Coordinates of C-alpha atoms in Angstrom, one line a residue:
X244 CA 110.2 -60.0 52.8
X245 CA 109.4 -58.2 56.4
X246 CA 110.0 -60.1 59.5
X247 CA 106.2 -60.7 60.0
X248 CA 105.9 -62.9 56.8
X249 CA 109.0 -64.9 57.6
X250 CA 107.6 -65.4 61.0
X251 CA 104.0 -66.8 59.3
X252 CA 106.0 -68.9 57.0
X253 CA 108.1 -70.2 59.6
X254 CA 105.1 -71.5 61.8
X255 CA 103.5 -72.5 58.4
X256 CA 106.1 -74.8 57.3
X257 CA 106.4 -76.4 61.0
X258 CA 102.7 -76.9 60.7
X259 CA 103.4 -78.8 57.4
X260 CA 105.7 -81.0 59.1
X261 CA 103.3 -82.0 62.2
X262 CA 100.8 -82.4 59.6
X263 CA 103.1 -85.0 57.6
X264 CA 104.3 -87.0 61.1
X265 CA 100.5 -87.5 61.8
X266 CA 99.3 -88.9 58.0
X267 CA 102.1 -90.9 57.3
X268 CA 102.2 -93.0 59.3
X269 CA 98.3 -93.4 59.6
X270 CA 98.3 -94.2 56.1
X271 CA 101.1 -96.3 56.0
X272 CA 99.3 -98.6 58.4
X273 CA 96.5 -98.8 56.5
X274 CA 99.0 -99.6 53.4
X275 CA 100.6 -102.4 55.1
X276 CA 97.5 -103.9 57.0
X277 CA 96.4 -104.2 52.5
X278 CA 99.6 -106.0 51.8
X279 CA 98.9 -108.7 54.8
X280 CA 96.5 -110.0 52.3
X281 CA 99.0 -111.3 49.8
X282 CA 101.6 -112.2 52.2
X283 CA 103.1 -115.7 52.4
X284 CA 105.5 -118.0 53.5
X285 CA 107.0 -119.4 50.1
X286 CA 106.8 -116.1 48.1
X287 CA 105.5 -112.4 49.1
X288 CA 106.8 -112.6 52.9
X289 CA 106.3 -109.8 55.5
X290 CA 110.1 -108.3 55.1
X291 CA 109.0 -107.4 51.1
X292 CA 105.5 -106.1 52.0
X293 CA 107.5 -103.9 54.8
X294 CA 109.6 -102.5 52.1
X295 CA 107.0 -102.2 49.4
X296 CA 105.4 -99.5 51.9
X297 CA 108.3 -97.6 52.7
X298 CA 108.7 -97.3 49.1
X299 CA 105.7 -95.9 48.5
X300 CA 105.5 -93.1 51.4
X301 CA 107.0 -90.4 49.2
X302 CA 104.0 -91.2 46.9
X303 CA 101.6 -91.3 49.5
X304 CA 102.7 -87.8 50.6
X305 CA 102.2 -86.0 47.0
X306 CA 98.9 -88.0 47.2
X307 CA 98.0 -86.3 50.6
X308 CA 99.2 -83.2 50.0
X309 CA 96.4 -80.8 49.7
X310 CA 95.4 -82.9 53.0
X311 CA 98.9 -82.3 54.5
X312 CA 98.3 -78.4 53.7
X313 CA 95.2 -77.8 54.9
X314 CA 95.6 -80.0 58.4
X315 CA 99.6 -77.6 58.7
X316 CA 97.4 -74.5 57.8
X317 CA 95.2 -75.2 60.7
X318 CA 98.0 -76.5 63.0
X319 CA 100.4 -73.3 62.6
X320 CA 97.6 -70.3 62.3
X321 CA 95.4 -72.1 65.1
X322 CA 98.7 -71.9 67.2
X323 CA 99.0 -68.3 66.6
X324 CA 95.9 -67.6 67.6
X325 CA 95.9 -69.3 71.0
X326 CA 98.5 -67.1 71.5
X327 CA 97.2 -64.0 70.3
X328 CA 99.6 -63.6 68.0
X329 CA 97.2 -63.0 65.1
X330 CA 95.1 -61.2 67.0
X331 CA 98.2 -58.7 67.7
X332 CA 99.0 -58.7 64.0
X333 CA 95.1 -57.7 62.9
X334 CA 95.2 -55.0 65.7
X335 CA 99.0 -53.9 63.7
X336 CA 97.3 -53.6 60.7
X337 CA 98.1 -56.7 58.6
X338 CA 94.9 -57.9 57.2
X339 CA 93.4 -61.3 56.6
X340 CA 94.1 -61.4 53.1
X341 CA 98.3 -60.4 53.7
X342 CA 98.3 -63.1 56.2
X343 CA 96.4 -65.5 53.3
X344 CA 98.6 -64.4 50.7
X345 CA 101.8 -65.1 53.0
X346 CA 100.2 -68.7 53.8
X347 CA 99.7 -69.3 49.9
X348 CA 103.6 -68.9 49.1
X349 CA 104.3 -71.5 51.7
X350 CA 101.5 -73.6 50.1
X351 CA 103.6 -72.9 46.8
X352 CA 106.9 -74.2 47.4
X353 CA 104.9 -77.0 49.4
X354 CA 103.0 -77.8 46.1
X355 CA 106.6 -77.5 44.0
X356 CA 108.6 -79.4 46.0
X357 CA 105.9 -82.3 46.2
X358 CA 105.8 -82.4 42.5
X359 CA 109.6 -82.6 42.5
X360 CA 109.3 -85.3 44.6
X361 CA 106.2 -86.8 42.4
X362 CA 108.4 -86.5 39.3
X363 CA 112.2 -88.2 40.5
X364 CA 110.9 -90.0 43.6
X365 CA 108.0 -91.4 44.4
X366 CA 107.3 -92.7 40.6
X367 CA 110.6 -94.5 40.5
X368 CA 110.3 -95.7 44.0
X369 CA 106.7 -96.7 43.5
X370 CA 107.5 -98.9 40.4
X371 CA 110.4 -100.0 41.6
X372 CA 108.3 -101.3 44.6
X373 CA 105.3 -102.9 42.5
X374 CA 107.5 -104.8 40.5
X375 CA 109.3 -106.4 43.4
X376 CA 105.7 -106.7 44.7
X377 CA 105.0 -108.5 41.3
X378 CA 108.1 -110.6 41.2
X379 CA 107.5 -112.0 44.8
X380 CA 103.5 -112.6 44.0
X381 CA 104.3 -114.1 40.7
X382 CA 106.3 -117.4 43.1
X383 CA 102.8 -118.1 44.4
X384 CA 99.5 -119.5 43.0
X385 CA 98.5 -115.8 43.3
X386 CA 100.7 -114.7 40.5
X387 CA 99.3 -116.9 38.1
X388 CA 96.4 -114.6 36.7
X389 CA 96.5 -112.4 34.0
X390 CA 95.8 -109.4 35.4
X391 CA 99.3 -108.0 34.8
X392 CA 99.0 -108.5 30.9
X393 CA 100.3 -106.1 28.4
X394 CA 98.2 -105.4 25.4
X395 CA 99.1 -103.5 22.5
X396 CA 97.5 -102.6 18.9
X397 CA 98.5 -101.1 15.8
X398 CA 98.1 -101.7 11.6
X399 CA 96.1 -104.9 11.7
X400 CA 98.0 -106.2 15.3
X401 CA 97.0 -107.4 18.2
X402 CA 99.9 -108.4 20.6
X403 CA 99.3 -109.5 24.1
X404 CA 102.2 -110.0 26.7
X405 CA 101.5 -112.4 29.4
X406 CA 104.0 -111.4 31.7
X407 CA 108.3 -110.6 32.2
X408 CA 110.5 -113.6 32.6
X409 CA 114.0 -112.5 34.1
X410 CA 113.2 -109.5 32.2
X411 CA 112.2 -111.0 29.0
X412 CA 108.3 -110.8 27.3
X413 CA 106.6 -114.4 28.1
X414 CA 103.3 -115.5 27.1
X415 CA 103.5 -113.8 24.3
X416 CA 100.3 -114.2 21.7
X417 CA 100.1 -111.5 18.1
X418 CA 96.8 -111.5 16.8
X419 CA 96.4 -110.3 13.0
X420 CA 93.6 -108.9 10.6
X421 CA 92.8 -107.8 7.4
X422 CA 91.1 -104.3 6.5
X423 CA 88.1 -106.5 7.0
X424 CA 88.9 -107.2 10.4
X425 CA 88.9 -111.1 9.8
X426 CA 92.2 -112.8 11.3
X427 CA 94.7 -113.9 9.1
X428 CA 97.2 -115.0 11.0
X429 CA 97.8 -116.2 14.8
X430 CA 101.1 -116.4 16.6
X431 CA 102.0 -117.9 20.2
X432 CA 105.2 -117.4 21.6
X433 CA 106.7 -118.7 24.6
X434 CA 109.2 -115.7 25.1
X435 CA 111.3 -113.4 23.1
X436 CA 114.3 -111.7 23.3
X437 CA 114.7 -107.7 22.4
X438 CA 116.8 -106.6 19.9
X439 CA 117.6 -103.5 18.3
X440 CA 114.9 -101.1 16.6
X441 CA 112.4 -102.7 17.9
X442 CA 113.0 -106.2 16.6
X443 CA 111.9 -109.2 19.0
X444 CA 113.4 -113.1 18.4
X445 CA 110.3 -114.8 19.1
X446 CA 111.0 -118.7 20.9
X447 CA 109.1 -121.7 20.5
X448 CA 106.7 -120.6 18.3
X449 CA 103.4 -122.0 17.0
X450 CA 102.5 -120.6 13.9
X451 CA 98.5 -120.8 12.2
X452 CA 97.8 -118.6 9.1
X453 CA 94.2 -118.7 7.5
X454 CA 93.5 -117.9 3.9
X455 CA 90.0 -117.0 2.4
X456 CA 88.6 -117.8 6.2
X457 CA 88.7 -121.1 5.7
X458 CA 91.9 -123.0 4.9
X459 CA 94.5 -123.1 7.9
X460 CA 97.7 -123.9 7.8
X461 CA 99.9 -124.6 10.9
X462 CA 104.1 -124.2 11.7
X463 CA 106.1 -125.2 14.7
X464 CA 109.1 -122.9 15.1
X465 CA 112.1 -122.5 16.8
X466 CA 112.9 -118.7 16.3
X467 CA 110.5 -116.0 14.2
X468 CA 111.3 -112.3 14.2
X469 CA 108.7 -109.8 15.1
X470 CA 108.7 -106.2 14.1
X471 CA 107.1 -105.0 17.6
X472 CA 104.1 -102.9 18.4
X473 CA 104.3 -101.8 21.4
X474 CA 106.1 -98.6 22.9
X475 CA 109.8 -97.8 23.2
X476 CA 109.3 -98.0 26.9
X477 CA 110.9 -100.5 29.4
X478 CA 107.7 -103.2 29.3
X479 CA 107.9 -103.2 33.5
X480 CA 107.4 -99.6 32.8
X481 CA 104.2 -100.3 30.6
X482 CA 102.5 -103.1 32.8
X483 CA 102.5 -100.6 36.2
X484 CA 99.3 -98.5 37.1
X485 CA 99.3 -95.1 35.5
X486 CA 99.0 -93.4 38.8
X487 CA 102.7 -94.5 39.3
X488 CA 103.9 -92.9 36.1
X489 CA 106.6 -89.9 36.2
X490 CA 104.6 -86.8 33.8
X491 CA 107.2 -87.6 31.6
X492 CA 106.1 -91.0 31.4
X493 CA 102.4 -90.2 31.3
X494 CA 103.1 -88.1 28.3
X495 CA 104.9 -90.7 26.4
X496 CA 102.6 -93.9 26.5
X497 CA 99.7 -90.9 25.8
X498 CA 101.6 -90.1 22.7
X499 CA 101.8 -93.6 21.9
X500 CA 98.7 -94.9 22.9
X501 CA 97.2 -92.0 20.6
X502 CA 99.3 -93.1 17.3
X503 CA 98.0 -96.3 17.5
X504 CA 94.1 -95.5 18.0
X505 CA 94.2 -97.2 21.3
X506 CA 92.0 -95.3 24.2
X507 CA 94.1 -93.1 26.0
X508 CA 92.0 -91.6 28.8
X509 CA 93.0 -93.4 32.1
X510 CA 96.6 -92.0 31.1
X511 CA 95.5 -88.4 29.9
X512 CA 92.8 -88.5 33.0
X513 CA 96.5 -88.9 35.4
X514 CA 98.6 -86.8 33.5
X515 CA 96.3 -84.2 33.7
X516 CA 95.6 -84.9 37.8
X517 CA 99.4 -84.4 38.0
X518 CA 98.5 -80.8 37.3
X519 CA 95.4 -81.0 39.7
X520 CA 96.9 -81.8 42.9
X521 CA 99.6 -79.0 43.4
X522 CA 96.3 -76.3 42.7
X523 CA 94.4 -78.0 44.8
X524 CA 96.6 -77.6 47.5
X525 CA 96.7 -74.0 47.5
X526 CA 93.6 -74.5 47.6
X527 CA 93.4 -76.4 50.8
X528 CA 96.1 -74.1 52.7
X529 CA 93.8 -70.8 51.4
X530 CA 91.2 -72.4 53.5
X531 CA 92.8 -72.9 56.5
X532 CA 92.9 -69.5 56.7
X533 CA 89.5 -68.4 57.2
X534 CA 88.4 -71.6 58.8
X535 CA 91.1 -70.8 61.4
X536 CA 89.9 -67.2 61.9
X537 CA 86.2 -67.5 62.0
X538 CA 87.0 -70.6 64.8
X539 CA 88.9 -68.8 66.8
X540 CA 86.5 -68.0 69.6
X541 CA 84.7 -71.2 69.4
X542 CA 87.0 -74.3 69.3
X543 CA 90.0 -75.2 70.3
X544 CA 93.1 -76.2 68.2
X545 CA 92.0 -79.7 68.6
X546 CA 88.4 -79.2 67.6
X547 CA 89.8 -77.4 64.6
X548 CA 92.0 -79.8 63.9
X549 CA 89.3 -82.8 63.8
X550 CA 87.1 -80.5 61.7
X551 CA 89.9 -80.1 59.1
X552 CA 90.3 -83.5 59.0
X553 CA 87.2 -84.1 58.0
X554 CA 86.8 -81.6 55.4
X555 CA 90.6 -82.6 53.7
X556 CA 88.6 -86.7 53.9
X557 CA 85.5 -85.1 52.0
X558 CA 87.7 -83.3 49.5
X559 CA 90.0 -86.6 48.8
X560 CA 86.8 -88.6 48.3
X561 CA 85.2 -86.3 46.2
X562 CA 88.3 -85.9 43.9
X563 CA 88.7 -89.6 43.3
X564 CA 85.0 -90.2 42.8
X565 CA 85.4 -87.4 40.1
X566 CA 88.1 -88.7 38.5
X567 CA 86.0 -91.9 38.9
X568 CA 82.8 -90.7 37.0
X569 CA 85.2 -89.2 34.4
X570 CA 86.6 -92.2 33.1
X571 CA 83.1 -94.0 33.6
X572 CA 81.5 -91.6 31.1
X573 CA 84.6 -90.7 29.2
X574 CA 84.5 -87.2 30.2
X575 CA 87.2 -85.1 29.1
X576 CA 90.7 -85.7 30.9
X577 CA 91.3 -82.1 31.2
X578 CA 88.3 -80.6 32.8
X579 CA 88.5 -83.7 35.3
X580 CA 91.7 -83.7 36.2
X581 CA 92.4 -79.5 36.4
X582 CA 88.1 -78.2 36.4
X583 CA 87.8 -79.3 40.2
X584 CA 90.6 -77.9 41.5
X585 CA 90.9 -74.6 40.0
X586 CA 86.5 -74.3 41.3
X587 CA 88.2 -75.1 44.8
X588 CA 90.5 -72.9 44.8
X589 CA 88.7 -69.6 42.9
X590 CA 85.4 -70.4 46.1
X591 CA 89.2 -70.6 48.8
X592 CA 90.0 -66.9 47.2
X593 CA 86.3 -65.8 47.1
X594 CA 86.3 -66.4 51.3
X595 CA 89.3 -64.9 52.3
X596 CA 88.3 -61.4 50.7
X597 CA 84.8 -61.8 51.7
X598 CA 85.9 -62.4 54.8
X599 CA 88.8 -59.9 54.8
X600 CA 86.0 -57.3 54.2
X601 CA 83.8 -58.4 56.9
X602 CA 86.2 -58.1 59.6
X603 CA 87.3 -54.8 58.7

């Protein structure tokens, strides 16, 4: 590697860095200024919503990273050229398409080290900060809904788990049917404790079986053991937003959620998006190069800078409308998750040689 291409990745990578320091903390605010809303005195107090945000600011970063990359692109090549420095290295010979292609390897190790990051950092910091979030909500009127309710289906079953008590299923309810779909059989637990392959010791139990669909009978029980249905993951695991899942995690609960017929697309559509991100931003950092070149003369680094910012918003929108529409109309996972991205960044390559050739 020649001195000239350390020199561009150098400035490339501080630009990364300035880029980081300004998002962060914008969008940390705005993270914390959401949390106000649940804050209270008797359960989710300001000292836990403080350290539910700090927890999530590596995953904020691998979500703003093709932001991050376009805004340091701008910052470290819009530098250079208020020096002249890239005007010196055009009039050397190095053309817009070497200084592109010197630019993409920094977005490279950019985009690998944020899914590094993505994959044994931000997803265990960001569930381990929802479920203290969870924990501290579920002390308040607040936590008593059932939005954070597992369900779960497979051969005739229907189990759904209210919620975790000191780590143990609660609320628990098993739903069964014949091959005729008419339920035989209804269960209520009030928690259960896990045993081995995949064995749970239901408690307090009320018991109602139905036979020809007409005559019930009814049990109260101490103890019943269930063969359970759902997936050999940790349940606090199961009951988080897919966006928080590790790929390896993602893949998982897809291969489970598939060998039980249960719909599998929110989880493919974010497994696949894992994919999306690092393309798209080498993407975003490809872009920064012509933008930077054809606004040399007429803006500043500042004017850049606020037009970058604008085009990264447009782009973060557009993605998460698209991903959006795709689970609205069940489109598949694949092209929504990778399809945009790799358009993005084949129109980024198509400038920078059209561009390369025009300035020749």
């Amino acid at each position: 590697m020649k001195i000239v291409d350390k020199y561009i990745l150098a400035n490339v990578f501080l630009g990364f860095l300035a880029a980081a320091a300004l998002l962060l903390p914008l969008f940390s605010t705005l993270d914390l200024v959401g949390e106000l809303d649940d804050v209270s005195e008797e359960g989710y107090r300001l000292a836990q919503a403080l350290q539910v945000v700090m927890m999530t600011v590596p995953r904020r970063a691998v979500e703003l990273g093709p932001f991050i990359a376009l805004l340091g692109g701008i910052v470290a090549l819009g530098q250079l050229s208020l020096t002249q420095e890239l005007s010196v290295l055009r009039a050397a010979g190095i053309s817009a398409t070497r200084i592109a292609f010197t630019t993409l390897m920094a977005g490279l190790v950019l985009a690998l080290a944020l899914g590094a990051v993505d994959e044994f950092l931000a997803s265990p910091l960001q569930q381990k900060a929802l479920q203290i979030r969870a924990k501290a909500i579920a002390m308040t009127e607040k936590g008593s809904s059932k939005e954070s309710s597992i369900w779960a289906r497979k051969d005739g079953q229907v189990a759904r788990i209210g919620g975790l008590r000191q780590g143990r299923p609660s609320q628990i309810e098993i739903f069964s049917f014949d091959d005729q779909d008419h339920l035989q059989e209804y269960i209520v637990a009030e928690y259960a404790d896990i045993q081995p392959e995949g064995v749970w010791q239901l408690h307090n139990v009320r018991l109602k079986r139905w036979v020809n669909d007409e005559e019930e009978s009814g049990q109260q029980l101490d103890q019943l053991p269930w063969h359970a249905i759902l997936p050999s993951t940790r349940l606090d695991e199961v009951s988080l937003p897919p966006e928080s899942f590790s790929a390896r995690q993602l893949r998982r609960y897809v291969l489970f959620l598939q060998s039980t017929g249960q719909p599998a697309t929110q989880y493919e559509m974010a497994l696949w998006q894992k994919l999306g991100v690092p393309i798209l931003t080498l993407a975003m950092i490809l872009f920064s190069v012509p933008f930077t070149f054809g606004q040399a003369r007429s803006a500043g680094l500042g004017g850049k800078l606020a037009l970058g910012s604008v085009v990264g918003l447009l782009v973060y929108v557009s993605n998460q409308i698209l991903v959006n529409l795709g689970l609205l109309f069940k489109l598949n996972a694949l092209l929504v998750g990778v399809l945009p991205a790799l358009v993005m960044l084949a129109i980024a390559i198509v400038i920078v040689c059209r561009f390369d050739r025009s300035s020749r």
